[in-house]
PDB file of N, CA and C in Angstrom:
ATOM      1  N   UNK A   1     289.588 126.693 309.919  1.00  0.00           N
ATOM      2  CA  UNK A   1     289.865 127.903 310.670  1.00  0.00           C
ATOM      3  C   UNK A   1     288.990 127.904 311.930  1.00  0.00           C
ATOM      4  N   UNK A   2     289.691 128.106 313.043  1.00  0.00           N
ATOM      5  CA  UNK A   2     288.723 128.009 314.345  1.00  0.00           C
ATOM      6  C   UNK A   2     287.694 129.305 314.172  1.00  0.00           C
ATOM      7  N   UNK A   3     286.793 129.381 315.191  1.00  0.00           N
ATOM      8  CA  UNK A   3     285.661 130.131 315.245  1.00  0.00           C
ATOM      9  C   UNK A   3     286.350 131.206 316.802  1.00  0.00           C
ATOM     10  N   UNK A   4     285.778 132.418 316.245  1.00  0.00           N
ATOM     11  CA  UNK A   4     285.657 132.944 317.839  1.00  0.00           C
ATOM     12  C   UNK A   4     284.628 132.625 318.492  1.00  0.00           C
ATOM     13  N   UNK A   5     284.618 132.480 320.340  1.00  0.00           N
ATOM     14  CA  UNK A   5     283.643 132.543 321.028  1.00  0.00           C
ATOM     15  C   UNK A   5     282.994 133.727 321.296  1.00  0.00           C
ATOM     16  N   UNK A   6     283.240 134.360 320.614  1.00  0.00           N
ATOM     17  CA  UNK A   6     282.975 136.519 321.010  1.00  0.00           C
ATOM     18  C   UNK A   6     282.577 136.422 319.772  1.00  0.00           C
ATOM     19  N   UNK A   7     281.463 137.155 319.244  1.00  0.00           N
ATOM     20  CA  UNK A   7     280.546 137.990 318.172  1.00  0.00           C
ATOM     21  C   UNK A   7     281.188 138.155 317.451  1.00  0.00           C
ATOM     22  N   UNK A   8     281.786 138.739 316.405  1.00  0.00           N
ATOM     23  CA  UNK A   8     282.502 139.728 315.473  1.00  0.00           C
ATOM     24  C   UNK A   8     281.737 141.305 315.739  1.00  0.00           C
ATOM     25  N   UNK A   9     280.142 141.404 315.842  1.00  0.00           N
ATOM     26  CA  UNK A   9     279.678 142.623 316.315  1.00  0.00           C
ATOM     27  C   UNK A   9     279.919 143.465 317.302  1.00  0.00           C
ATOM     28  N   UNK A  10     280.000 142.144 318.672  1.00  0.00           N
ATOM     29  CA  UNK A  10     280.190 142.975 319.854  1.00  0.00           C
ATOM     30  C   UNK A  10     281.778 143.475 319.981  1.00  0.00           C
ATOM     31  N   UNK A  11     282.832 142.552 319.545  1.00  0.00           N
ATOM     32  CA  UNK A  11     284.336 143.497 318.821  1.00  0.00           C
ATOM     33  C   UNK A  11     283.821 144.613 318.336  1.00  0.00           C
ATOM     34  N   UNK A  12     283.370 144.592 317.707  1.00  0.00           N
ATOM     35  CA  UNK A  12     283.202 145.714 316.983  1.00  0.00           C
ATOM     36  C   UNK A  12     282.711 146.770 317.693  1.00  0.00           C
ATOM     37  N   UNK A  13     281.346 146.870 318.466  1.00  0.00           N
ATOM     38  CA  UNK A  13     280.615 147.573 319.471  1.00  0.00           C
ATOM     39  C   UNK A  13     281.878 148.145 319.884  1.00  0.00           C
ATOM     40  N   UNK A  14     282.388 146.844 320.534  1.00  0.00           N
ATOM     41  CA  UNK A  14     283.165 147.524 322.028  1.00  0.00           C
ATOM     42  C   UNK A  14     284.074 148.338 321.538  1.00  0.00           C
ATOM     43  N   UNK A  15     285.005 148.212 320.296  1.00  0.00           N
ATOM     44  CA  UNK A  15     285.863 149.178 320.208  1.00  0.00           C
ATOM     45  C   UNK A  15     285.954 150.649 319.560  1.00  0.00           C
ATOM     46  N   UNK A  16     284.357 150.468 318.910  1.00  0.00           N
ATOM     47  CA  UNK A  16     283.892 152.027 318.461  1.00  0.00           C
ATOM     48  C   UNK A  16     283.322 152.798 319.298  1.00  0.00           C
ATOM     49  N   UNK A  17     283.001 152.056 320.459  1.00  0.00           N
ATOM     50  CA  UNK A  17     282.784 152.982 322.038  1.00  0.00           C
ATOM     51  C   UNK A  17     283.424 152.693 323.011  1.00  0.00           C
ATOM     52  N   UNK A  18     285.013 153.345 323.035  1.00  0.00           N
ATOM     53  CA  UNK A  18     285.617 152.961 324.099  1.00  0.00           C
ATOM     54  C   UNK A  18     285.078 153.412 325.326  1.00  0.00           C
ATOM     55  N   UNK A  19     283.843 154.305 325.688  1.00  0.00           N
ATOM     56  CA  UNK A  19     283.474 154.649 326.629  1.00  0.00           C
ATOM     57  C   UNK A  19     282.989 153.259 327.754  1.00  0.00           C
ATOM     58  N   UNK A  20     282.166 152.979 326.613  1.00  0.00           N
ATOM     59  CA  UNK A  20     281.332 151.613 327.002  1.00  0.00           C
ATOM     60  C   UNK A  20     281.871 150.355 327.451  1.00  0.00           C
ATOM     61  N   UNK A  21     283.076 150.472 326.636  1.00  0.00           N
ATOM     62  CA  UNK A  21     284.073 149.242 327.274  1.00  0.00           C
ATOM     63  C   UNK A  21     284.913 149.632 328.389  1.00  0.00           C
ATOM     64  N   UNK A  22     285.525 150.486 328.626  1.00  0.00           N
ATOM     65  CA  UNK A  22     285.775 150.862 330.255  1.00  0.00           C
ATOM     66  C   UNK A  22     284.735 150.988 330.897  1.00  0.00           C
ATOM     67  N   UNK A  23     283.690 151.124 330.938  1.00  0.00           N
ATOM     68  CA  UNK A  23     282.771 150.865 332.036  1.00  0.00           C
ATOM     69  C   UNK A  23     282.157 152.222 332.286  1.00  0.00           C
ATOM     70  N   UNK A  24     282.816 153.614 331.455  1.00  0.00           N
ATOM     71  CA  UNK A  24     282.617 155.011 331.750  1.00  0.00           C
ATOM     72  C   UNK A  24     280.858 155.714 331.440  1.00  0.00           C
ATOM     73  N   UNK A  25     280.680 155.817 332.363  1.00  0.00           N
ATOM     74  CA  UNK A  25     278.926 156.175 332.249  1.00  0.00           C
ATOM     75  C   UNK A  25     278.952 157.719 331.635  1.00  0.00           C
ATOM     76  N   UNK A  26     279.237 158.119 330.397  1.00  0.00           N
ATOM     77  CA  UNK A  26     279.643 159.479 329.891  1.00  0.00           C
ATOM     78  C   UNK A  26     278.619 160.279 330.635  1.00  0.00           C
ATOM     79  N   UNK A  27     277.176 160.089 330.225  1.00  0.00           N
ATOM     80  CA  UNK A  27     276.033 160.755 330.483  1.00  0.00           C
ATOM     81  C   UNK A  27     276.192 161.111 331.986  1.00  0.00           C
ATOM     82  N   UNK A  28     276.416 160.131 332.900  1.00  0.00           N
ATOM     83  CA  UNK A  28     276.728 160.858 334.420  1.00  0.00           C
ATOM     84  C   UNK A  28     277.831 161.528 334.605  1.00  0.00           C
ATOM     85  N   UNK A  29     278.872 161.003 334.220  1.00  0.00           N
ATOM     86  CA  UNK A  29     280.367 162.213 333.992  1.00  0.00           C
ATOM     87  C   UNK A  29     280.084 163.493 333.739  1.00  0.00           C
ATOM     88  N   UNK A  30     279.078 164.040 332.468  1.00  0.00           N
ATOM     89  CA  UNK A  30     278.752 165.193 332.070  1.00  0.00           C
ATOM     90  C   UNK A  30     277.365 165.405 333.115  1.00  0.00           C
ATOM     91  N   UNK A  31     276.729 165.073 333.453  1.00  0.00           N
ATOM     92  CA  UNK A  31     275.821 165.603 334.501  1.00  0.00           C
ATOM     93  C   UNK A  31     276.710 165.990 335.860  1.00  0.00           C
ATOM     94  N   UNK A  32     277.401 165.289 335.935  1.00  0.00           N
ATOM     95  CA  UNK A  32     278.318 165.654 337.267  1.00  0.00           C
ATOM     96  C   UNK A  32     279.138 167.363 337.079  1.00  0.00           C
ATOM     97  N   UNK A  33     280.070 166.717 335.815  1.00  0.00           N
ATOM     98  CA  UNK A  33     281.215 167.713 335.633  1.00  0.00           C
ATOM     99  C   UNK A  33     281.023 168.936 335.286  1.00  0.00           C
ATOM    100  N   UNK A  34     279.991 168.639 333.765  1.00  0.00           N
ATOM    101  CA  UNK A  34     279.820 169.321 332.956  1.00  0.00           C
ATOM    102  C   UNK A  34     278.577 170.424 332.997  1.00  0.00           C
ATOM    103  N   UNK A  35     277.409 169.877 333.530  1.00  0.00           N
ATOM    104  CA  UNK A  35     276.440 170.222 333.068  1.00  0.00           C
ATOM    105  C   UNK A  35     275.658 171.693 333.733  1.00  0.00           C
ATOM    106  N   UNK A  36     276.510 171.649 335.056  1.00  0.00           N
ATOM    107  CA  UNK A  36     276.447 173.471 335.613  1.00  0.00           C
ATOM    108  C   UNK A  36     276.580 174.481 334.899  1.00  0.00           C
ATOM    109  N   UNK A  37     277.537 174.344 333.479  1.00  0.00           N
ATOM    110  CA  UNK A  37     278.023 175.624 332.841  1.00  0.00           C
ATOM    111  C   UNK A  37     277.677 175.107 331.430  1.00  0.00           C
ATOM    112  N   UNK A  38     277.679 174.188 330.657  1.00  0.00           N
ATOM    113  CA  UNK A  38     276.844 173.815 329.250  1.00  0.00           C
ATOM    114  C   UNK A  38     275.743 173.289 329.620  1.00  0.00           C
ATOM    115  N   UNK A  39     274.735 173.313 330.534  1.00  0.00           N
ATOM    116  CA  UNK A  39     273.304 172.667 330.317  1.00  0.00           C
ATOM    117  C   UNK A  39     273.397 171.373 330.556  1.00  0.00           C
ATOM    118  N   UNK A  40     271.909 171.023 331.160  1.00  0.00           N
ATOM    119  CA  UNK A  40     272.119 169.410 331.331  1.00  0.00           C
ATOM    120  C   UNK A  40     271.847 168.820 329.591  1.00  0.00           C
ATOM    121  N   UNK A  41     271.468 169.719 328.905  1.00  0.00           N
ATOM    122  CA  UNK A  41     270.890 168.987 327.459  1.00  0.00           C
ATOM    123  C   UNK A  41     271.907 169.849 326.576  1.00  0.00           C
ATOM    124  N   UNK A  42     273.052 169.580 327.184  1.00  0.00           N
ATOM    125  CA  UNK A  42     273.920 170.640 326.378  1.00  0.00           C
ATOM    126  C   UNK A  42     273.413 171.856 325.216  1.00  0.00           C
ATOM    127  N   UNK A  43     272.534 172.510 325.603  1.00  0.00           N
ATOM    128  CA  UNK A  43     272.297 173.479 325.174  1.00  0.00           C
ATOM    129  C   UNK A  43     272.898 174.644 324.988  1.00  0.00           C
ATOM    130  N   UNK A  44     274.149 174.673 326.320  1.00  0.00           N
ATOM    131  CA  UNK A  44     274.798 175.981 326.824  1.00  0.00           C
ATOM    132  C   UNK A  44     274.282 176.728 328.036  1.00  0.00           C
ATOM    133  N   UNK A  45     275.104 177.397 328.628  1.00  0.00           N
ATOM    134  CA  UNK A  45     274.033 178.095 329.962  1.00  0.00           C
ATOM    135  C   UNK A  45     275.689 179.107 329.947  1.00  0.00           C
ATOM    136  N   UNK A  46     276.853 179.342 331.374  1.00  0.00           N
ATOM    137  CA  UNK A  46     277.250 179.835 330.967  1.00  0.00           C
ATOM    138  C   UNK A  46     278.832 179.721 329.940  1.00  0.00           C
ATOM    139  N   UNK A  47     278.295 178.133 329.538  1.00  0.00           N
ATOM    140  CA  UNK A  47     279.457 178.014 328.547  1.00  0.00           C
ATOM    141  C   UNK A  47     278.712 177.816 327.173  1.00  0.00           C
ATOM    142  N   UNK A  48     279.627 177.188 326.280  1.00  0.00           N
ATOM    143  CA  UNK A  48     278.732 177.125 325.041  1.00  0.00           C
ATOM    144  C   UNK A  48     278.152 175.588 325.063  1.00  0.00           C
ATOM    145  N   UNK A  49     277.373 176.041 324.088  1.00  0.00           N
ATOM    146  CA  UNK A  49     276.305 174.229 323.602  1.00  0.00           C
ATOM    147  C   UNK A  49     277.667 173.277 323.408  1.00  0.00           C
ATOM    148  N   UNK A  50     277.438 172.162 323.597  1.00  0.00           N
ATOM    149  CA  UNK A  50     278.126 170.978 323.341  1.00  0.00           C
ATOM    150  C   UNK A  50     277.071 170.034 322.608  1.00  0.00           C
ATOM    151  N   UNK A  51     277.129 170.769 321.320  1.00  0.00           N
ATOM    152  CA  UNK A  51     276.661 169.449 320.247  1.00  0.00           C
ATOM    153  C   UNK A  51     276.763 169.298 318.973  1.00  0.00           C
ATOM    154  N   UNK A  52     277.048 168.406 318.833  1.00  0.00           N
ATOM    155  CA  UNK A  52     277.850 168.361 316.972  1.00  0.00           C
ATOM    156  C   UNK A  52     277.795 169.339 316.259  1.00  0.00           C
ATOM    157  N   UNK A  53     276.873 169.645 316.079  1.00  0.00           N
ATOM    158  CA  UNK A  53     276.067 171.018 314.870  1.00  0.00           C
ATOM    159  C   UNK A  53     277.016 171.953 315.351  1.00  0.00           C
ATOM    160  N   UNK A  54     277.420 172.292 316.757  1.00  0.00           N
ATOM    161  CA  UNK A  54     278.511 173.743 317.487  1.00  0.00           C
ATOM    162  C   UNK A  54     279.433 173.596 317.204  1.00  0.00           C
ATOM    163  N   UNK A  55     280.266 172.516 317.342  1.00  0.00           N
ATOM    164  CA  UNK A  55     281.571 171.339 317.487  1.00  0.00           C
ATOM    165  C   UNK A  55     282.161 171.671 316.414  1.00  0.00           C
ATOM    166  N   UNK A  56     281.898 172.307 315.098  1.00  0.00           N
ATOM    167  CA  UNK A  56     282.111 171.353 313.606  1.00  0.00           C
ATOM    168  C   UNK A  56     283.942 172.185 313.500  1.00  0.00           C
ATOM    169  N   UNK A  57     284.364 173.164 314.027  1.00  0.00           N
ATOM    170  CA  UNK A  57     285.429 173.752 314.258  1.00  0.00           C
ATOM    171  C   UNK A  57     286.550 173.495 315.184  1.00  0.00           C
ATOM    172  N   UNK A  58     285.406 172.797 316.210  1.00  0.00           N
ATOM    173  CA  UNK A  58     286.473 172.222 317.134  1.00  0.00           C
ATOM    174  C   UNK A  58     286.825 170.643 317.260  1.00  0.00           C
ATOM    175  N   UNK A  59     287.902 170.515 316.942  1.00  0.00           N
ATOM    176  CA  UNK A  59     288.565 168.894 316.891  1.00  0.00           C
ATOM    177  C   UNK A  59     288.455 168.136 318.060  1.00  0.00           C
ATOM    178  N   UNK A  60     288.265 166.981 318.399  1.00  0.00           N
ATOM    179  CA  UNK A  60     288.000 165.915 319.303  1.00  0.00           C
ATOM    180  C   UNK A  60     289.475 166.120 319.642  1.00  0.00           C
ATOM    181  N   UNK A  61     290.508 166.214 319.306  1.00  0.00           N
ATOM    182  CA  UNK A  61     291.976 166.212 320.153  1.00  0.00           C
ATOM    183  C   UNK A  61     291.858 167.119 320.983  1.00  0.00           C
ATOM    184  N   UNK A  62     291.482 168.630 320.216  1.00  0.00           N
ATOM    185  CA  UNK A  62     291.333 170.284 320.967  1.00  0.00           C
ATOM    186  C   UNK A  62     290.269 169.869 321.809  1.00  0.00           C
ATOM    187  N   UNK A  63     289.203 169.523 321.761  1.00  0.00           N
ATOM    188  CA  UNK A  63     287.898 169.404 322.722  1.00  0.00           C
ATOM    189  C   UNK A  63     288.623 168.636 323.978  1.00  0.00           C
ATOM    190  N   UNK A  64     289.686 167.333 323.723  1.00  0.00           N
ATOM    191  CA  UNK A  64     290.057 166.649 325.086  1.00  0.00           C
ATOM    192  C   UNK A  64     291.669 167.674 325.704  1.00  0.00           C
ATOM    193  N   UNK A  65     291.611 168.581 324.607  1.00  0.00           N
ATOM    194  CA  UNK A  65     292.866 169.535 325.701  1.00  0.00           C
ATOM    195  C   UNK A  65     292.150 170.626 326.489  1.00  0.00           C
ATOM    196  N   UNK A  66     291.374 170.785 325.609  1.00  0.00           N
ATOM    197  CA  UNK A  66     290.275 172.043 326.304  1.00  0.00           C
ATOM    198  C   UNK A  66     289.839 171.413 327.852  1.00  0.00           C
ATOM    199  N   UNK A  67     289.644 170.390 327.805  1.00  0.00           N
ATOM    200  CA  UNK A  67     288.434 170.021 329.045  1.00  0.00           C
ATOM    201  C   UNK A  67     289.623 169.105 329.837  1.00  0.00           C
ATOM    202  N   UNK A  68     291.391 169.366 329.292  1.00  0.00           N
ATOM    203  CA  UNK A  68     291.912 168.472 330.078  1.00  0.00           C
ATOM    204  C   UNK A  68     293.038 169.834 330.437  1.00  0.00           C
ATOM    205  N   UNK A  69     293.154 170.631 329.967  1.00  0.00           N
ATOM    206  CA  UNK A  69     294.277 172.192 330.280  1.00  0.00           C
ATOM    207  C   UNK A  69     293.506 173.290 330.913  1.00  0.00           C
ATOM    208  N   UNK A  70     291.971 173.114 330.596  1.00  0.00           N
ATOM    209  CA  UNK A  70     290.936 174.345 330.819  1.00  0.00           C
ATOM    210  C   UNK A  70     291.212 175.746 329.546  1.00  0.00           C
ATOM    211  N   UNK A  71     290.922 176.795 329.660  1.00  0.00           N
ATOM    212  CA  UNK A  71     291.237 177.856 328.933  1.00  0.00           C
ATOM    213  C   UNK A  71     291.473 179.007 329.606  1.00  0.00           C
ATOM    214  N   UNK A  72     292.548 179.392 329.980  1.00  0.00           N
ATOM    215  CA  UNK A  72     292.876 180.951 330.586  1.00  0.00           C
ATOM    216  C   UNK A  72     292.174 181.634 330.309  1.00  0.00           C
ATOM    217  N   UNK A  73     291.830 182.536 331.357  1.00  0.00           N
ATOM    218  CA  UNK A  73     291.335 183.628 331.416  1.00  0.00           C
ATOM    219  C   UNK A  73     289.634 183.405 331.097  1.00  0.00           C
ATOM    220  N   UNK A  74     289.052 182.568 331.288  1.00  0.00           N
ATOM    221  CA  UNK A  74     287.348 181.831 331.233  1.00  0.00           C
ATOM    222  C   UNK A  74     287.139 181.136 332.266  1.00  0.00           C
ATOM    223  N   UNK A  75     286.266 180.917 331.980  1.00  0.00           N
ATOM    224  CA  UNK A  75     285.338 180.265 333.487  1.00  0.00           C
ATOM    225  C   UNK A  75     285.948 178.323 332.694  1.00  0.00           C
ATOM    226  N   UNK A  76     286.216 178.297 332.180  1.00  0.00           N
ATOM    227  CA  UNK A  76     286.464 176.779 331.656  1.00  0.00           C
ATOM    228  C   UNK A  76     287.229 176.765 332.481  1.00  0.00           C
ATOM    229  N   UNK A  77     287.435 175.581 333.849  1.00  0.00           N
ATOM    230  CA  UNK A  77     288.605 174.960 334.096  1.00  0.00           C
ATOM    231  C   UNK A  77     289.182 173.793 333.956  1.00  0.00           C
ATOM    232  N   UNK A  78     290.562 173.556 333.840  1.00  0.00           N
ATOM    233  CA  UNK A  78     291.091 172.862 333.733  1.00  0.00           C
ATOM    234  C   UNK A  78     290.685 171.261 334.635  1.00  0.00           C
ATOM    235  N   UNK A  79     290.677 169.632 333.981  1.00  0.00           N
ATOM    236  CA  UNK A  79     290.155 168.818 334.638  1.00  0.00           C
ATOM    237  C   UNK A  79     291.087 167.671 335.044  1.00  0.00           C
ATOM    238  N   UNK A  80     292.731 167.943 334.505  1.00  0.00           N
ATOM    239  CA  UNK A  80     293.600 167.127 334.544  1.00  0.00           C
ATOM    240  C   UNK A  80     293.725 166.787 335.944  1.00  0.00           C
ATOM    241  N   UNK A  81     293.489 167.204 336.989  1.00  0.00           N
ATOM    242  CA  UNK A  81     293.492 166.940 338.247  1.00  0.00           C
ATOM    243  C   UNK A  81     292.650 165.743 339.053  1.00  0.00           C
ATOM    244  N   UNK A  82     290.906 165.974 337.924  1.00  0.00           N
ATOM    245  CA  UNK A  82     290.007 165.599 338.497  1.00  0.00           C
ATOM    246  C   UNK A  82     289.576 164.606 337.628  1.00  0.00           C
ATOM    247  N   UNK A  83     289.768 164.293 336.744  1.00  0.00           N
ATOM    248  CA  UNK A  83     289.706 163.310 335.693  1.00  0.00           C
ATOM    249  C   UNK A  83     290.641 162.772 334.505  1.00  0.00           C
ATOM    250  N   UNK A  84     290.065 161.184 334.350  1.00  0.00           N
ATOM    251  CA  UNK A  84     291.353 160.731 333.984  1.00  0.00           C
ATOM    252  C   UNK A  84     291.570 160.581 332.664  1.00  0.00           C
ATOM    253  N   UNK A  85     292.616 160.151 331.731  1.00  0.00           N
ATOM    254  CA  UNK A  85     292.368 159.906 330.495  1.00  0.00           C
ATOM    255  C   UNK A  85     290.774 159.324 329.480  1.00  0.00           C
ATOM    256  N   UNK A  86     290.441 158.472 330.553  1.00  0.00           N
ATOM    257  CA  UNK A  86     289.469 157.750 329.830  1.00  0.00           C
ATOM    258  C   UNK A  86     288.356 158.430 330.060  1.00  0.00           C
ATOM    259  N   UNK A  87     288.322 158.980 331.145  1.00  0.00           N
ATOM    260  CA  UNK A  87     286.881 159.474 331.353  1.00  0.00           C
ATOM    261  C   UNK A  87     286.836 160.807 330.065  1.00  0.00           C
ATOM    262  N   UNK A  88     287.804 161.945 330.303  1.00  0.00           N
ATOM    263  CA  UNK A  88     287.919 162.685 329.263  1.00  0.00           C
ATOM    264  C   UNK A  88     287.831 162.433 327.844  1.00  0.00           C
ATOM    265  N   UNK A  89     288.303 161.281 327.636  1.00  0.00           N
ATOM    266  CA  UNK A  89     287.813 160.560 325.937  1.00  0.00           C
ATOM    267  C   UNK A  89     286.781 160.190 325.629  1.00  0.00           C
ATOM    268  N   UNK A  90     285.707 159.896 327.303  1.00  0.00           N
ATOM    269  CA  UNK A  90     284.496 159.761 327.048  1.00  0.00           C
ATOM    270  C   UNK A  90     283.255 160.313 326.940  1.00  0.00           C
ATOM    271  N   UNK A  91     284.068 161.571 327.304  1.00  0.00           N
ATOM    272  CA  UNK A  91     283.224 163.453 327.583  1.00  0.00           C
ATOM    273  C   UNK A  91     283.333 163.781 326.197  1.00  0.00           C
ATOM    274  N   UNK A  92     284.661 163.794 325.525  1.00  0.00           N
ATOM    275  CA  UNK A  92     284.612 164.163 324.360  1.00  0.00           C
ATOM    276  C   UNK A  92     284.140 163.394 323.109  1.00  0.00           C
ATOM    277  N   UNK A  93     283.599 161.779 323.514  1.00  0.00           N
ATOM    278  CA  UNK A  93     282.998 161.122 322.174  1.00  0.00           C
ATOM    279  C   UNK A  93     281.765 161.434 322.643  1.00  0.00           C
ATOM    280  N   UNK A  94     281.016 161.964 323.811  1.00  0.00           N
ATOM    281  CA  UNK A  94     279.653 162.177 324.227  1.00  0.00           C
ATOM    282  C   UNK A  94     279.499 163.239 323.338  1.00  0.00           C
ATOM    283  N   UNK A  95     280.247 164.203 323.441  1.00  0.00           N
ATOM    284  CA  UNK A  95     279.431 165.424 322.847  1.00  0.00           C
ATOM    285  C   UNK A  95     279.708 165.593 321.016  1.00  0.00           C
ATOM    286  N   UNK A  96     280.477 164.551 320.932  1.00  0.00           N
ATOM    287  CA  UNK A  96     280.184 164.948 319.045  1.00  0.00           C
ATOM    288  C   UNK A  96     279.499 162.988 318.978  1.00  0.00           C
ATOM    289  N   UNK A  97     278.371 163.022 319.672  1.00  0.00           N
ATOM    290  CA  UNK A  97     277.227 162.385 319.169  1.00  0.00           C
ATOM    291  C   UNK A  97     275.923 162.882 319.719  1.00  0.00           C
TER     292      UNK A  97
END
């Protein structure tokens, strides 16, 4: 049986952080996008905390419609304009770790 020239680990790495394998720097995405209205340490300021322990109600699908539709009638806006699939998948695996 031939051998791969690629790890079996770094497969692995790369595809349990798709952030990392597109090249998406989450941590600056959310300092950019995010971090005026949840905190730079997602704590919350005037939105809510973004961190697992808050999260446990809200689903990673709902978290990437939330931050990709916005929410009527809140200061959340909508980001489908300003960001793209991947980056948004990478906002939302940032904050439930």
């Amino acid at each position: 049986m031939p051998r791969s020239s690629v790890p079996v680990a770094l497969i692995l790495a790369l595809t349990a952080m798709p952030a990392l394998a597109t090249g998406i720097d989450a941590d600056r995405l959310y300092l950019v996008r995010c971090a005026v209205c949840h905190g730079a340490e997602r704590l919350g300021g005037t939105g809510p905390a973004l961190l697992p322990d808050n999260l446990g109600r809200l689903r990673p699908a709902k978290a990437a419609a939330t931050i990709t539709a916005g929410v009527p009638q809140t200061q959340m806006p909508a980001f489908a304009e300003t960001l793209g699939e991947a980056e948004i998948a990478a906002l939302v695996e940032l904050i439930y770790t």
